[in-house]
Every structure is written in structure tokens, then in C-alpha cells.
Coordinates of C-alpha atoms and ligand atoms in Angstrom, one line a residue:
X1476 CA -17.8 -15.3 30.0
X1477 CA -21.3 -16.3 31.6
X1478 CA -22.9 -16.4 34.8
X1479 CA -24.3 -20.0 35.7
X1480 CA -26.1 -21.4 38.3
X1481 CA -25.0 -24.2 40.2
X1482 CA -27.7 -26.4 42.0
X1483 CA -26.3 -28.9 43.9
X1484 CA -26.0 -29.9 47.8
X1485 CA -23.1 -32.9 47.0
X1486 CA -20.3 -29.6 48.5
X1487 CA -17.6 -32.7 45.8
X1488 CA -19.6 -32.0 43.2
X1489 CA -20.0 -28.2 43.2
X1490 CA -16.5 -27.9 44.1
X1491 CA -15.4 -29.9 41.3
X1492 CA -18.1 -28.2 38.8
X1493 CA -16.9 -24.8 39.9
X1494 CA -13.5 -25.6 39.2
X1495 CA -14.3 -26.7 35.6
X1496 CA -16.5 -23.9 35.0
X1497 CA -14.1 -20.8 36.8
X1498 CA -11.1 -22.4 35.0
X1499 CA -12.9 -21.3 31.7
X1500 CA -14.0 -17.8 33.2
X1501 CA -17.4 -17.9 33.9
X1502 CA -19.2 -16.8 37.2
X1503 CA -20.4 -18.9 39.1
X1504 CA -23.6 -18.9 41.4
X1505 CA -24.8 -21.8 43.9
X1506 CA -27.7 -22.8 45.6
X1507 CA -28.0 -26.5 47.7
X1508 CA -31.4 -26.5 47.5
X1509 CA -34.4 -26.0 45.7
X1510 CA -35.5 -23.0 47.9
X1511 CA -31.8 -21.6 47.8
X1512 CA -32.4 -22.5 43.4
X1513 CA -35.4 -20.8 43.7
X1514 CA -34.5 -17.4 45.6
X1515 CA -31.4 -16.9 43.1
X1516 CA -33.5 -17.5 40.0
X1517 CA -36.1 -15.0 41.3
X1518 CA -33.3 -12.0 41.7
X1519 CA -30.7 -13.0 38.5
X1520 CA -31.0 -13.6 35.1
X1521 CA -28.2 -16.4 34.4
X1522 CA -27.0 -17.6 30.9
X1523 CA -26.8 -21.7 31.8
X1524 CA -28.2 -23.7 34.7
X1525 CA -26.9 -27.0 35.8
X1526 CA -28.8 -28.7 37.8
X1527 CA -28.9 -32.3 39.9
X1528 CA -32.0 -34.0 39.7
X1529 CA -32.0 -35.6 43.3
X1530 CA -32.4 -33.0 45.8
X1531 CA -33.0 -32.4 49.7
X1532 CA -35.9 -30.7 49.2
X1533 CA -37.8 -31.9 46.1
X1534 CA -36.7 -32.8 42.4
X1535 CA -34.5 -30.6 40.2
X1536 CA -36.9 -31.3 37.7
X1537 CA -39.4 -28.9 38.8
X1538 CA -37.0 -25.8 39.5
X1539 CA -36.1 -26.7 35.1
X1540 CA -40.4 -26.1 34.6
X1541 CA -40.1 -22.9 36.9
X1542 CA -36.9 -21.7 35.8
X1543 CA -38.7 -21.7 32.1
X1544 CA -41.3 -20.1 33.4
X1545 CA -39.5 -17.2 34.8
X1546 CA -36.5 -16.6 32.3
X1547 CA -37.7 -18.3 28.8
X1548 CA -35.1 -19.7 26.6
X1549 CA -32.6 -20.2 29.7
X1550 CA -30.3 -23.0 28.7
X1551 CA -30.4 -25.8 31.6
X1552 CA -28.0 -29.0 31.8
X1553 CA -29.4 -31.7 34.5
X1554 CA -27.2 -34.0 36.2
X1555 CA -28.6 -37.7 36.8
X1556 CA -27.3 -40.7 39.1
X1557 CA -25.1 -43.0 36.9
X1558 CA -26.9 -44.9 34.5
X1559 CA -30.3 -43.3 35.4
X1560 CA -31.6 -43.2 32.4
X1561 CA -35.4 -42.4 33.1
X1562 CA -34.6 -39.1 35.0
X1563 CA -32.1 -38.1 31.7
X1564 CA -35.1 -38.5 29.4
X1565 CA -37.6 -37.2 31.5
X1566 CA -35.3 -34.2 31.7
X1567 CA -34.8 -33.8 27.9
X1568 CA -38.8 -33.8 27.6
X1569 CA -39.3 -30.7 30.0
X1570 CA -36.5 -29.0 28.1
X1571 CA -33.4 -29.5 29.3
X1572 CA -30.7 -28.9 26.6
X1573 CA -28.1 -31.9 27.6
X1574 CA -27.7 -34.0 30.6
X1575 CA -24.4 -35.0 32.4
X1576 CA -23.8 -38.5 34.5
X1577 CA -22.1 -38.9 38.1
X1578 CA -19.4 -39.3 38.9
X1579 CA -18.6 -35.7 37.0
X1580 CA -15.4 -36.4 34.2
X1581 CA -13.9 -33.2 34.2
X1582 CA -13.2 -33.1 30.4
X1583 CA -16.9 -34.7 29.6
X1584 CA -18.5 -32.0 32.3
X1585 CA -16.2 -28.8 30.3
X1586 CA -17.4 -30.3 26.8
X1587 CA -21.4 -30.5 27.7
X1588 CA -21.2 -27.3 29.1
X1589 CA -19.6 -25.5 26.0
X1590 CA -21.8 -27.1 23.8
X1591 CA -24.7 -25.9 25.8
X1592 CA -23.4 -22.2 26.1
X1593 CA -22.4 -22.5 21.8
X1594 CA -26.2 -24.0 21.2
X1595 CA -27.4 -20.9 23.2
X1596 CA -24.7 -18.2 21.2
X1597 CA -25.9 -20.4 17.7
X1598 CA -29.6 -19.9 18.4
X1599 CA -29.8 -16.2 19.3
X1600 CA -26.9 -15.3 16.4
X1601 CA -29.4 -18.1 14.4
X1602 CA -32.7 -15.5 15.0
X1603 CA -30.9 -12.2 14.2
X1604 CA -29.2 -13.6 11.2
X1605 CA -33.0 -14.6 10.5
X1606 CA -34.4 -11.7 11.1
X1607 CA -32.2 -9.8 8.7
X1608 CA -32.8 -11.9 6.3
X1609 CA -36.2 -11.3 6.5
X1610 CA -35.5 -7.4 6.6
X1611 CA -33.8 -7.5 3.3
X1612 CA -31.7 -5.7 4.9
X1613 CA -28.1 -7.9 4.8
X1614 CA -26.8 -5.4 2.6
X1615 CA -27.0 -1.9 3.8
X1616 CA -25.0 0.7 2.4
X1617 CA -24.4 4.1 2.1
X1618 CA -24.9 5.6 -1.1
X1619 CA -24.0 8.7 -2.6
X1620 CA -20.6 10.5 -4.0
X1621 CA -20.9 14.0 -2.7
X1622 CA -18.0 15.5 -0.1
X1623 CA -20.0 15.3 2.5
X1624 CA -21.3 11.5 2.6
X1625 CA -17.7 10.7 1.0
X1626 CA -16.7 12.1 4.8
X1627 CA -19.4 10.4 6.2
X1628 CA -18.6 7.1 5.0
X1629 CA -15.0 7.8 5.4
X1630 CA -15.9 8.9 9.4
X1631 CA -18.1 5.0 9.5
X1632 CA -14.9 3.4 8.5
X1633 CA -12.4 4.7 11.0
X1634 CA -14.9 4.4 13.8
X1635 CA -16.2 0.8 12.9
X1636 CA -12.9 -0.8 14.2
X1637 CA -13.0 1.3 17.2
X1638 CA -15.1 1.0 21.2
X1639 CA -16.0 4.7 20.9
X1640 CA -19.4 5.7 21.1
X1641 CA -20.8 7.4 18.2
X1642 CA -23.7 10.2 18.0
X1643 CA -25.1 10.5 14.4
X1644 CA -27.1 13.7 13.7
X1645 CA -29.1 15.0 11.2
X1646 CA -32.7 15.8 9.7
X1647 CA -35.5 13.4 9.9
X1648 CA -34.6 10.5 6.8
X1649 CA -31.1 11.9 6.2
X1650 CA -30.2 7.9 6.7
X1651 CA -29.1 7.7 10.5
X1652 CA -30.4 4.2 10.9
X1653 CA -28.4 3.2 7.3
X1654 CA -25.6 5.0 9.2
X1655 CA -25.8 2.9 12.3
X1656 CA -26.8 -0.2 10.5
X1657 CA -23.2 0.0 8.7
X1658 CA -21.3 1.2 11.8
X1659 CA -22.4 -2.2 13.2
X1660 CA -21.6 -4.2 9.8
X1661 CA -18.3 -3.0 9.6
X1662 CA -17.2 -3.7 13.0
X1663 CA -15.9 -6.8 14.8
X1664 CA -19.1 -6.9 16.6
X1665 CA -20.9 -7.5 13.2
X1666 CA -22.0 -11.4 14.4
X1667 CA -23.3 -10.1 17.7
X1668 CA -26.9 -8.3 17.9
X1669 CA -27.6 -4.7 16.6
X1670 CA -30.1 -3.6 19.0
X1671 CA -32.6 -0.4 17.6
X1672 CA -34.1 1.4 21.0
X1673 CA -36.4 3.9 19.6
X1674 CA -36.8 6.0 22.7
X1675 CA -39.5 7.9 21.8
X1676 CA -41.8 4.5 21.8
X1677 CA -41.3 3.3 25.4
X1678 CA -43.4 5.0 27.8
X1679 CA -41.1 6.5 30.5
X1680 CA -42.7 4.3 33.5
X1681 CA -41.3 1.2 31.3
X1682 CA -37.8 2.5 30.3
X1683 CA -36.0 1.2 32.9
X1684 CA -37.2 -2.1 32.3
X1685 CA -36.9 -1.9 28.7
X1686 CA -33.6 -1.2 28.6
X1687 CA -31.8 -3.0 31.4
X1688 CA -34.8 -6.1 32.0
X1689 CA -36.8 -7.2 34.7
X1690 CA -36.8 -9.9 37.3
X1691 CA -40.1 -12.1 37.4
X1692 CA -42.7 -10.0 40.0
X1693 CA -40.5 -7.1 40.2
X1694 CA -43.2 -4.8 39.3
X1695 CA -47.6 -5.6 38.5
X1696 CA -47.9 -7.0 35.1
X1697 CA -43.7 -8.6 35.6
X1698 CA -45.1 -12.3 34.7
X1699 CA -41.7 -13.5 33.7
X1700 CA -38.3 -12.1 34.1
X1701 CA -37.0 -11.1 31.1
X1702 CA -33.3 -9.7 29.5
X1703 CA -33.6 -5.7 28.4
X1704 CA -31.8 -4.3 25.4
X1705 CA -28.7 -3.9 27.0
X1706 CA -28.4 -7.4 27.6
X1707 CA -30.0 -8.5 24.3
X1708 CA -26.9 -6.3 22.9
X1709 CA -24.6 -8.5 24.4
X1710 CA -20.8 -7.6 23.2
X1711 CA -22.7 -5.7 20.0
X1712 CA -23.9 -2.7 19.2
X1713 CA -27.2 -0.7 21.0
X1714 CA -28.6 1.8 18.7
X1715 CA -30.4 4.7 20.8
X1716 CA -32.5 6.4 18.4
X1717 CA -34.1 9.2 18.6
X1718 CA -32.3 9.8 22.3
X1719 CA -33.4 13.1 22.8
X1720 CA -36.5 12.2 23.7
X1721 CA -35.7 10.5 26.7
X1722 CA -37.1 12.5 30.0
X1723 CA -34.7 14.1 32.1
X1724 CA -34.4 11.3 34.9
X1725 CA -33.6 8.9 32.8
X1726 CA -30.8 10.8 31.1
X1727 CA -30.0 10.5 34.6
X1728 CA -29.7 7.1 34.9
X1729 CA -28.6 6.4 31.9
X1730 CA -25.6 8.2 32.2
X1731 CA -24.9 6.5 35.5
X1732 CA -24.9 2.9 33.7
X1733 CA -22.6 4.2 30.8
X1734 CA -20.2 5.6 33.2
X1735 CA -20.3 2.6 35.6
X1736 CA -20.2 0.0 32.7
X1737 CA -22.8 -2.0 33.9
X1738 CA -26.9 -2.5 34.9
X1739 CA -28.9 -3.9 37.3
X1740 CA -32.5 -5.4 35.9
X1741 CA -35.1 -3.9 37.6
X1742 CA -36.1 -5.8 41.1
X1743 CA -32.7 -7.4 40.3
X1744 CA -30.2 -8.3 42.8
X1745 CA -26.7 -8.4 40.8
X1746 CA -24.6 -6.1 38.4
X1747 CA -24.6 -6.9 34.8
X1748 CA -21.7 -5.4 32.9
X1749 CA -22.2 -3.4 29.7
X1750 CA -20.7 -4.4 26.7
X1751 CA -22.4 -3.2 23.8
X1752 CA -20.6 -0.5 21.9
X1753 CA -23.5 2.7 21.8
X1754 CA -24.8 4.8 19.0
X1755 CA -27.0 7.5 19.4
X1756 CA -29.2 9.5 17.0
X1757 CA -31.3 12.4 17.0
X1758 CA -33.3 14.7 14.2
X1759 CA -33.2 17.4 16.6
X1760 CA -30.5 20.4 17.3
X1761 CA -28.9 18.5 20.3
X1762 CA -26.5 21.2 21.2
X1763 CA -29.8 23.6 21.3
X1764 CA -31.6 21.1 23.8
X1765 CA -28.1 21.1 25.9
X1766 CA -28.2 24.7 26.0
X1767 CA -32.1 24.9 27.5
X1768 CA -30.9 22.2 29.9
X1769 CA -33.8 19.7 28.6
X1770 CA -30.4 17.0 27.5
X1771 CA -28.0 17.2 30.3
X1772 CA -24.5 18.3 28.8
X1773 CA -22.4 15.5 30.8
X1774 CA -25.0 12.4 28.6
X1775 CA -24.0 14.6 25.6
X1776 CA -20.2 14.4 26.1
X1777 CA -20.4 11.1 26.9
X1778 CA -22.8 9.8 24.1
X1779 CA -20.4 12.1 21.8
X1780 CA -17.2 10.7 21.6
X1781 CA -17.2 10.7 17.9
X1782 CA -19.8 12.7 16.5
X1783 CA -21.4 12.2 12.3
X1784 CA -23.1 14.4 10.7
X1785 CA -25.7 14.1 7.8
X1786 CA -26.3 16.8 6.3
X1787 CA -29.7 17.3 4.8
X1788 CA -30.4 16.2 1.0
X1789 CA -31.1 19.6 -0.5
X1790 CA -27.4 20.4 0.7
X1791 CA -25.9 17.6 -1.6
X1792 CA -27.7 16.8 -4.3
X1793 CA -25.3 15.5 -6.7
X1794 CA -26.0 12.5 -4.4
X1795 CA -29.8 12.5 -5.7
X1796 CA -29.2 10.7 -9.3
X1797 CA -27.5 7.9 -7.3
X1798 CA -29.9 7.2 -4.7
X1799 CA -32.9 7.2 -7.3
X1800 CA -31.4 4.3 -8.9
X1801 CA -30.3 2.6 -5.9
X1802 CA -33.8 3.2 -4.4
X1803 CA -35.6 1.9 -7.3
X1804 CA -33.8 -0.8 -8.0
X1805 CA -34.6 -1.6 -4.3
X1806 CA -38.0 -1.0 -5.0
X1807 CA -38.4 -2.5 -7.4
X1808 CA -37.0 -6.1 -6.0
X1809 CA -39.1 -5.4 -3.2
X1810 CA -42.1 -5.4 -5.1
X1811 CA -40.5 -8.6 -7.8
X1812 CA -41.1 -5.9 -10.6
X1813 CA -39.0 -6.1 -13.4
X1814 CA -36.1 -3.0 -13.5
X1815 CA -37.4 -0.1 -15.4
X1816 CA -35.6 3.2 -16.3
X1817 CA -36.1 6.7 -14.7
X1818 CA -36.0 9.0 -17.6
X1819 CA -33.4 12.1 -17.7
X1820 CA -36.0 14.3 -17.2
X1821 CA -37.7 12.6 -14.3
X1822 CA -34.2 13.1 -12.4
X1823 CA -34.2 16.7 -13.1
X1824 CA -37.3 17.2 -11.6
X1825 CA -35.9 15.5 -8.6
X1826 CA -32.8 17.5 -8.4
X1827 CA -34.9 20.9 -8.1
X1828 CA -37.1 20.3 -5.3
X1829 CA -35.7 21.0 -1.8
X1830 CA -36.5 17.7 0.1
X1831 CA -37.9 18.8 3.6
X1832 CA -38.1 14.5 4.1
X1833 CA -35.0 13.6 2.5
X1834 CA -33.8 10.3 1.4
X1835 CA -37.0 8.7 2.8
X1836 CA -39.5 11.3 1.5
X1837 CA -37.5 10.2 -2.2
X1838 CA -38.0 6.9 -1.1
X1839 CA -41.5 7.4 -0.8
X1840 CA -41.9 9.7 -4.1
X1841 CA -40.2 7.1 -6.2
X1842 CA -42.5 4.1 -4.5
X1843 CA -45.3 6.5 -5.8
X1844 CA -43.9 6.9 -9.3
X1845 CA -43.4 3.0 -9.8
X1846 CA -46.8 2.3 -9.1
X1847 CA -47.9 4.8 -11.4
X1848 CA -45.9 4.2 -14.2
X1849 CA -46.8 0.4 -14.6
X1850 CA -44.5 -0.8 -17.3
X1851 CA -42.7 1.7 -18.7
X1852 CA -40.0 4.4 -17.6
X1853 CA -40.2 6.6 -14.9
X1854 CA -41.6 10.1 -16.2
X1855 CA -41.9 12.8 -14.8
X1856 CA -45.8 12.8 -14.4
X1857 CA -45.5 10.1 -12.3
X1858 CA -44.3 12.7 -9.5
X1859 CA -46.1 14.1 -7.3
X1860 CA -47.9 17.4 -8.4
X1861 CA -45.7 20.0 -5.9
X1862 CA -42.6 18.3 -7.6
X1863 CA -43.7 19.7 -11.1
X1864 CA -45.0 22.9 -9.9
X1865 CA -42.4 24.5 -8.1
X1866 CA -43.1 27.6 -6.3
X1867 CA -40.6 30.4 -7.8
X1868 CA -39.5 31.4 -4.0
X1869 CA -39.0 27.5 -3.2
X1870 CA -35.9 27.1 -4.0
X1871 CA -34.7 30.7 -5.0
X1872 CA -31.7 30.8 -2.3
X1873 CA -29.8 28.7 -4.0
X1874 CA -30.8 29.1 -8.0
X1875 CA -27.0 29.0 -9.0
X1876 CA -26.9 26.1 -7.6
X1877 CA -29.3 24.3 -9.1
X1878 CA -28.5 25.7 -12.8
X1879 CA -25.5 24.2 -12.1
X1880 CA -26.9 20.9 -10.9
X1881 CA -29.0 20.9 -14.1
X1882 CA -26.0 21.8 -16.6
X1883 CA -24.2 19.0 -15.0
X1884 CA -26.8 16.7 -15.3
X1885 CA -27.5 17.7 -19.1
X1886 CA -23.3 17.2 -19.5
X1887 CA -23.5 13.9 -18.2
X1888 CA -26.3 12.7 -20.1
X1889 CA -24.7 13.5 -23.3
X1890 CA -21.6 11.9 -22.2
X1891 CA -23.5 8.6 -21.5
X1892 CA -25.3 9.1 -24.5
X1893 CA -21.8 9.1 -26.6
X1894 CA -20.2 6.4 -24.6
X1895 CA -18.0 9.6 -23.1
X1896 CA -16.9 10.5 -26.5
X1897 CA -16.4 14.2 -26.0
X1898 CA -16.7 15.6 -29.3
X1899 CA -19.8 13.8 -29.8
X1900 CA -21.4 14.7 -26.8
X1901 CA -20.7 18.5 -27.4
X1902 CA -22.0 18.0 -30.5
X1903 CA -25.3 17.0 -29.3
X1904 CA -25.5 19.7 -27.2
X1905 CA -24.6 21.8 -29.5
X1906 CA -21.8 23.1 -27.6
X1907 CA -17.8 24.1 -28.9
X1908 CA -15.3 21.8 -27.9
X1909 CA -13.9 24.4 -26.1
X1910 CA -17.1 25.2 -24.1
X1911 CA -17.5 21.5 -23.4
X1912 CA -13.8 20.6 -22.2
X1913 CA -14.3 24.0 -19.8
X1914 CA -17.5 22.6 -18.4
X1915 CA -15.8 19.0 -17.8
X1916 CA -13.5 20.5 -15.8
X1917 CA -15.6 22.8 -14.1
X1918 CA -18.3 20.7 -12.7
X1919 CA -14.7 17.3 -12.5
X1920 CA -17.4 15.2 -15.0
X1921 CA -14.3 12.5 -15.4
X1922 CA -15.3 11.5 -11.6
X1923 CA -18.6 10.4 -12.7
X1924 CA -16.6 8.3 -15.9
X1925 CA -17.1 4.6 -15.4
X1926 CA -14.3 2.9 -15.1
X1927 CA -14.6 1.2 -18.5
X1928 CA -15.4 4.0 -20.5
Ligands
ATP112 N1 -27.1 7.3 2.0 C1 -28.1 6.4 1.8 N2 -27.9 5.3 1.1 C2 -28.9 4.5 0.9 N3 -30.1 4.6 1.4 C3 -30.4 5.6 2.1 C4 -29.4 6.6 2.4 N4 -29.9 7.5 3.2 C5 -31.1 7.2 3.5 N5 -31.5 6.0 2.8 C6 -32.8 5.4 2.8 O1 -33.7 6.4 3.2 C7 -34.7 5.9 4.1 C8 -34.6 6.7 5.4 O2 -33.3 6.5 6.1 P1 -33.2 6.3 7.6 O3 -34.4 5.6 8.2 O4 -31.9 5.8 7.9 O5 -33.3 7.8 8.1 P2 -33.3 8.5 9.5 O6 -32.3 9.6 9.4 O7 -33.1 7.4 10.5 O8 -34.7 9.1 9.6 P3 -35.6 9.5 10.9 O9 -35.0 10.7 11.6 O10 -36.9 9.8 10.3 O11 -35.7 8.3 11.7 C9 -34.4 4.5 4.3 O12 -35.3 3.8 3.4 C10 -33.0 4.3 3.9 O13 -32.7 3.0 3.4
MG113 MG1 -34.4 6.9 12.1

């Protein structure tokens, strides 16, 4: 469905072109004039114009150079006199997309303006394929085998098909945006936009705008009308990050659009409706800022219809030998190096430190260590120094824990080592069989078996 303007003072012709057009269930807006053209263009943002060349007052020529001007990238089809071919080419040269002849053939008339619309839908899915592309980042996942990302991505799945609106929480580079990211993948919306609003960037005097658009001269410095993120989101997903840091007004009106299901642009005349499935995220303890009144409880329930949460790295770190290698290998395409290996050792390191930045602060220590190590394998004095130097009271709440991690890891290394021939590997560690079949139960080392092993 799409809102189109009609410009046309022939009352046959609109008739007729409204007909075609509300048939197919679009909206349908008309002006007989240029002036009439001219007012609606200044207080909508429309998705196709059709316009006829010969007006009353002046050619519809010059509303396609204004219309340009105020709403870039807006789609126009101009309608020409049979046979005039002079005003169809003239037409294509300022822009127009395709041009229709009169006497209006109802089947022609329904074809143009479908391809028009399609061209339109091709370009902007064109440009965010594009821009993906150019992310690297067509292939999101989420990695890791603990419990609690197994939930997570379990939670992702079940929501994905769903309309519900999803709030992700957790510490700063737990992997919200991955989170999102694969939300969005993994639904039916996954051909229309993801949209990233990171609130904390727009500066509150813009918001409005920013998110819901702007009509041409609506405010100083409004030079052009132009679509906000909620529009740009179209029937896909908007991804609110960082939400609590919107002021309290806006939570205001923000709430107002969700609950009504639709926006008006700023300086903006008509109702847009929302379509865009929401996902919020936050770093901070949202039900904390609820309780001091700085989030306002009704946005909250609203925004958390399905809550995920990511718990912080140092709380799962079985997770860390897996997102080493999938980082690296990342990495290290990224940078066109050629795959290196991370020694066992290196990873050790890496499972005793507490991670107060996460995934991307691993991210970061692993971009470190592959500029450092040049050719060969990732050592561990490629880390950074407070990796190696642990404090004794770092990490000292949890030291069962990590004797455990480090057993594990020392079990599974053996096992690789051996092709996961038991004896052998308790062998190498110098270990009774006995020992060794009580540890691989202990610590369920046949879930890390590969499956051809
Ligand atoms: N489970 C995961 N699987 C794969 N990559 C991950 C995972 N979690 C995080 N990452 C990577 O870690 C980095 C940080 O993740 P992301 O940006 O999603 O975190 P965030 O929670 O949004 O952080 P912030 O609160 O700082 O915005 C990214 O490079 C991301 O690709
Ligand atoms: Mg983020």
C-alpha cells in the first residue's frame, strides 16, 4: 500500500486513475492544480507522483523539478497528450521514472504504475542489500555454546517469526547489535530495512525529526523534506539502541506513536502508520532507571514485550575459546591475512581475565595480538600486559571456577591432540583412565566432540 499524489484537473481522468490505483489499495491524494500540487507536496511525504503535463496554471513539468527538490528520490510518472512525444522525453530528462499516454488504458495505467512503485521497492532493497555488503556483515551470527547464549539464541528464534517488540539488555559489547542484527535476519521482514537509531547521538532538539522526518521549511535549516527512521524502516525492523538515553519528553512521545501505531513528520500534515517491528537496547539497569522515574514505566512495558538477556562474558566463559576463533578468523579476512593459529596457552590466558568490555574488548585484544604476532601463532605475549599479570584479588570470587575452566580446557586439548582417543589423551596428561572418564563426564567433554570424531 502507498500514498500517491494525483495531479490532474481532467475530474475523467482522476476518476478513472483513482479507481485503478484504490482498486490495488493505495491512498490516494489530489490536487487540480499546480498551487493545489504544490500545497500537498509541502505538508506530505508521498511514495509515487503522477502527474499531467498540461495544466491550468503552468506545466507539470516544473512541480517534477520542485517535487525533487523537496522530497529527493520521490518516484514521479507524467502523463502526456497522445502521441506527444517531446513533452514524454523532456519529462524523462528532468527525472521522471515512466510516462503514461491519454486516453488512460486501465491495464497499461495499473502496469506503469507497479513498475514504478517495484523500481522504487528494487532501489532502496538495492542500497541496503549494498550497504551490507559493504559491512561484511551478511552473515551475522551468534556464537557461543554456553546455557545461557544457547537460551539466547533459542529466545532470537521464537521471537524472529513473531510482531512482538523485543528489549535486549546487557553490559556494554555483550553483542546486543549481533542480537538485533539476527532478530532481523531471521524474520520475514529480513528483505525490508534494519534501521540502527543510536539515541544517544541525536541531539534532543533533532529527535523528533530524526525519527519520524520532516516536511521541507518545517523548521530553520529544513531545506528539503525528508523521510525519518520510522519511515525508512518501512514494514522492517527499527533498532533503538542505547534507548535509555532518550530525555524524558520524548519517552513521552514516543510512547504515544507506539501506542497509536502511527507518526506524523514534523510540520507534517497527515498520519503515517508504523510498521516496523521495534527492538530496543540498553547497557544500563533499565528496571533501576524505571524505579528513579528517569524511564517512564508504561515505554518500558511497552518496549518489553519479550525481554533478552546477555549476560556478561566473565559469566560464560566456556563461550570464550569459540569466539576467539570466530573473531580471528573474522579478523583476519578483514585484514586479507592468511589464518593463523591461537596457541592453547594464548586461550588460557583469555579464559582468566574478567572482561569488563566483553566480546568487543576480546575483539579488540585479539585485533592487537594479530598485529603483533605477524606470521606466526597467536602467543600469549602478544596480549596485552594486564592480561598476563593478573592481580591475585581480580578474579578471586570465582577461582573454582576458573580451575575448572582451565582443567577443561587442558582435557580438551589432549582430546584434540589424540583425535578423542581417550586412553591416549589420559595418557598425555598423565592421568588414570579412571580419573579421565570421571572428568569427561564431569565437565560433559563429549558435547565439545566433533561430529566426526
Ligand atoms: N555472540 C557473539 N557472536 C559473535 N560475535 C559477537 C558476539 N557477541 C559480540 N560479538 C562481537 O563483539 C563486538 C561487540 O558486539 P555488539 O556491538 O553487538 O555489542 P553491544 O552489546 O551492542 O555493545 P555496546 O553496548 O557497547 O553497544 C562486535 O564486533 C560483535 O560482532
Ligand atoms: Mg551496541
Amino acid at each position: 500500500m502507498s500514498r500517491i499524489l494525483i495531479v490532474e484537473d481532467e475530474p475523467k481522468s482522476v476518476r478513472l486513475l483513482s479507481l485503478v490505483l484504490e482498486d490495488k489499495g493505495h491512498t490516494v491524494a489530489q490536487a487540480a492544480n499546480l498551487e493545489q500540487a504544490r500545497r500537498l507536496l509541502g505538508g506530505e511525504l508521498f511514495d509515487l507522483m503522477i502527474t499531467d503535463v498540461r495544466l491550468p496554471d503552468g506545466s507539470g513539468l516544473d512541480l517534477l523539478e520542485q517535487a525533487h527538490e523537496n522530497q529527493p528520490g520521490l518516484p514521479v510518472i507524467v502523463v502526456t497528450a497522445y502521441g506527444n512525444v517531446t513533452d514524454a522525453v523532456r519529462a524523462m530528462r528532468l527525472g521522471a521514472l515512466e510516462y503514461l499516454q491519454k486516453p488512460f488504458e486501465l491495464e497499461a495505467t495499473a502496469i506503469v504504475v507497479d513498475k514504478a512503485l517495484e523500481q522504487d521497492k528494487i532501489r532502496a532493497e538495492h542500497t541496503y542489500l549494498l550497504d551490507q555488503i559493504m559491512e561484511g556483515e551478511h552473515q551475522v551470527q551468534i556464537v557461543g555454546q554456553s546455557a545461557a547464549m544457547t537460551q539466547v539464541r533459542d529466545l532470537v528464534t521464537r521471537v524472529a517469526s513473531t510482531r512482538s517488540n523485543v528489549f535486549i539488555l546487557g553490559e556494554s559489547g555483550t553483542g546486543k547489535e549481533v542480537v538485533a542484527k539476527v532478530i532481523h535476519a531471521a524474520s520475514a521482514r529480513r528483505l525490508q530495512p534494519l534501521i540502527r537509531v543510536n539515541c544517544p547521538a541525536i541531539p534532543s532538539q533533532l529527535f523528533e525529526s530524526e525519527l519520524f522526518g520532516h516536511i521541507k521549511g518545517a523548521f530553520t535549516g529544513a531545506y528539503e523534506s525528508r523521510k525519518g527512521k520510522f519511515e525508512l524502516a518501512g514494514e522492517g525492523t527499527l533498532f533503538l539502541d542505547e534507548i535509555s538515553e532518550i530525555p524524558l519528553d520524548l519517552q513521552a512521545k514516543l510512547l504515544q506513536v507506539i501506542e497509536a501505531r502511527s507518526f506524523t513528520p514534523v510540520g507534517g500534515t497527515s498520519e503515517i502508520p508504523m510498521k516496523a517491528r521495534l527492538v530496543a537496547a540498553t547497557n544500563r539497569d533499565i528496571k533501576e532507571l524505571v524505579g528513579q522515574g528517569r524511564f517512564r514505566d508504561d515505554l518500558f512495558y511497552r518496549l518489553n514485550v519479550f525481554p533478552i538477556s546477555i549476560p556478561p562474558l566473565r559469566s560464560r566463559r566456556e563461550d570464550i575459546p569459540d569466539l576467539a576463533e570466530h573473531l580471528l578468523a573474522h579478523l583476519q579476512k578483514e585484514f586479507g591475512l592468511k589464518k593463523r593459529p591461537i596457541l592453547s596457552e594464548t586461550i588460557d590466558v583469555l579464559l582468566r581475565y574478567d572482561w569488563p568490555g566483553n566480546v568487543r574488548e576480546l575483539r579488540n585484544v585479539l585485533e592487537r595480538a594479530i598485529v603483533l604476532s605477524a606470521d606466526g601463532p597467536i602467543a600469549p605475549v602478544h596480549l596485552p600486559e594486564e592480561l598476563l599479570t593478573l592481580g591475585s584479588g581480580h578474579s578471586a570470587h570465582d577461582f573454582h571456577g576458573h580451575v575448572d575452566q582451565f582443567k577443561r580446557r587442558l582435557l580438551i586439548d589432549a582430546l584434540q591432540h589424540t583425535g578423542w582417543k581417550k586412553k591416549e589423551a589420559a595418557a598425555r596428561l598423565g592421568l588414570s583412565q579412571r580419573a579421565f572418564s570421571h572428568y569427561v563426564k564431569r565437565y560433559d567433554l563429549d558435547r565439545d566432540r566433533p561430529e566426526d570424531a
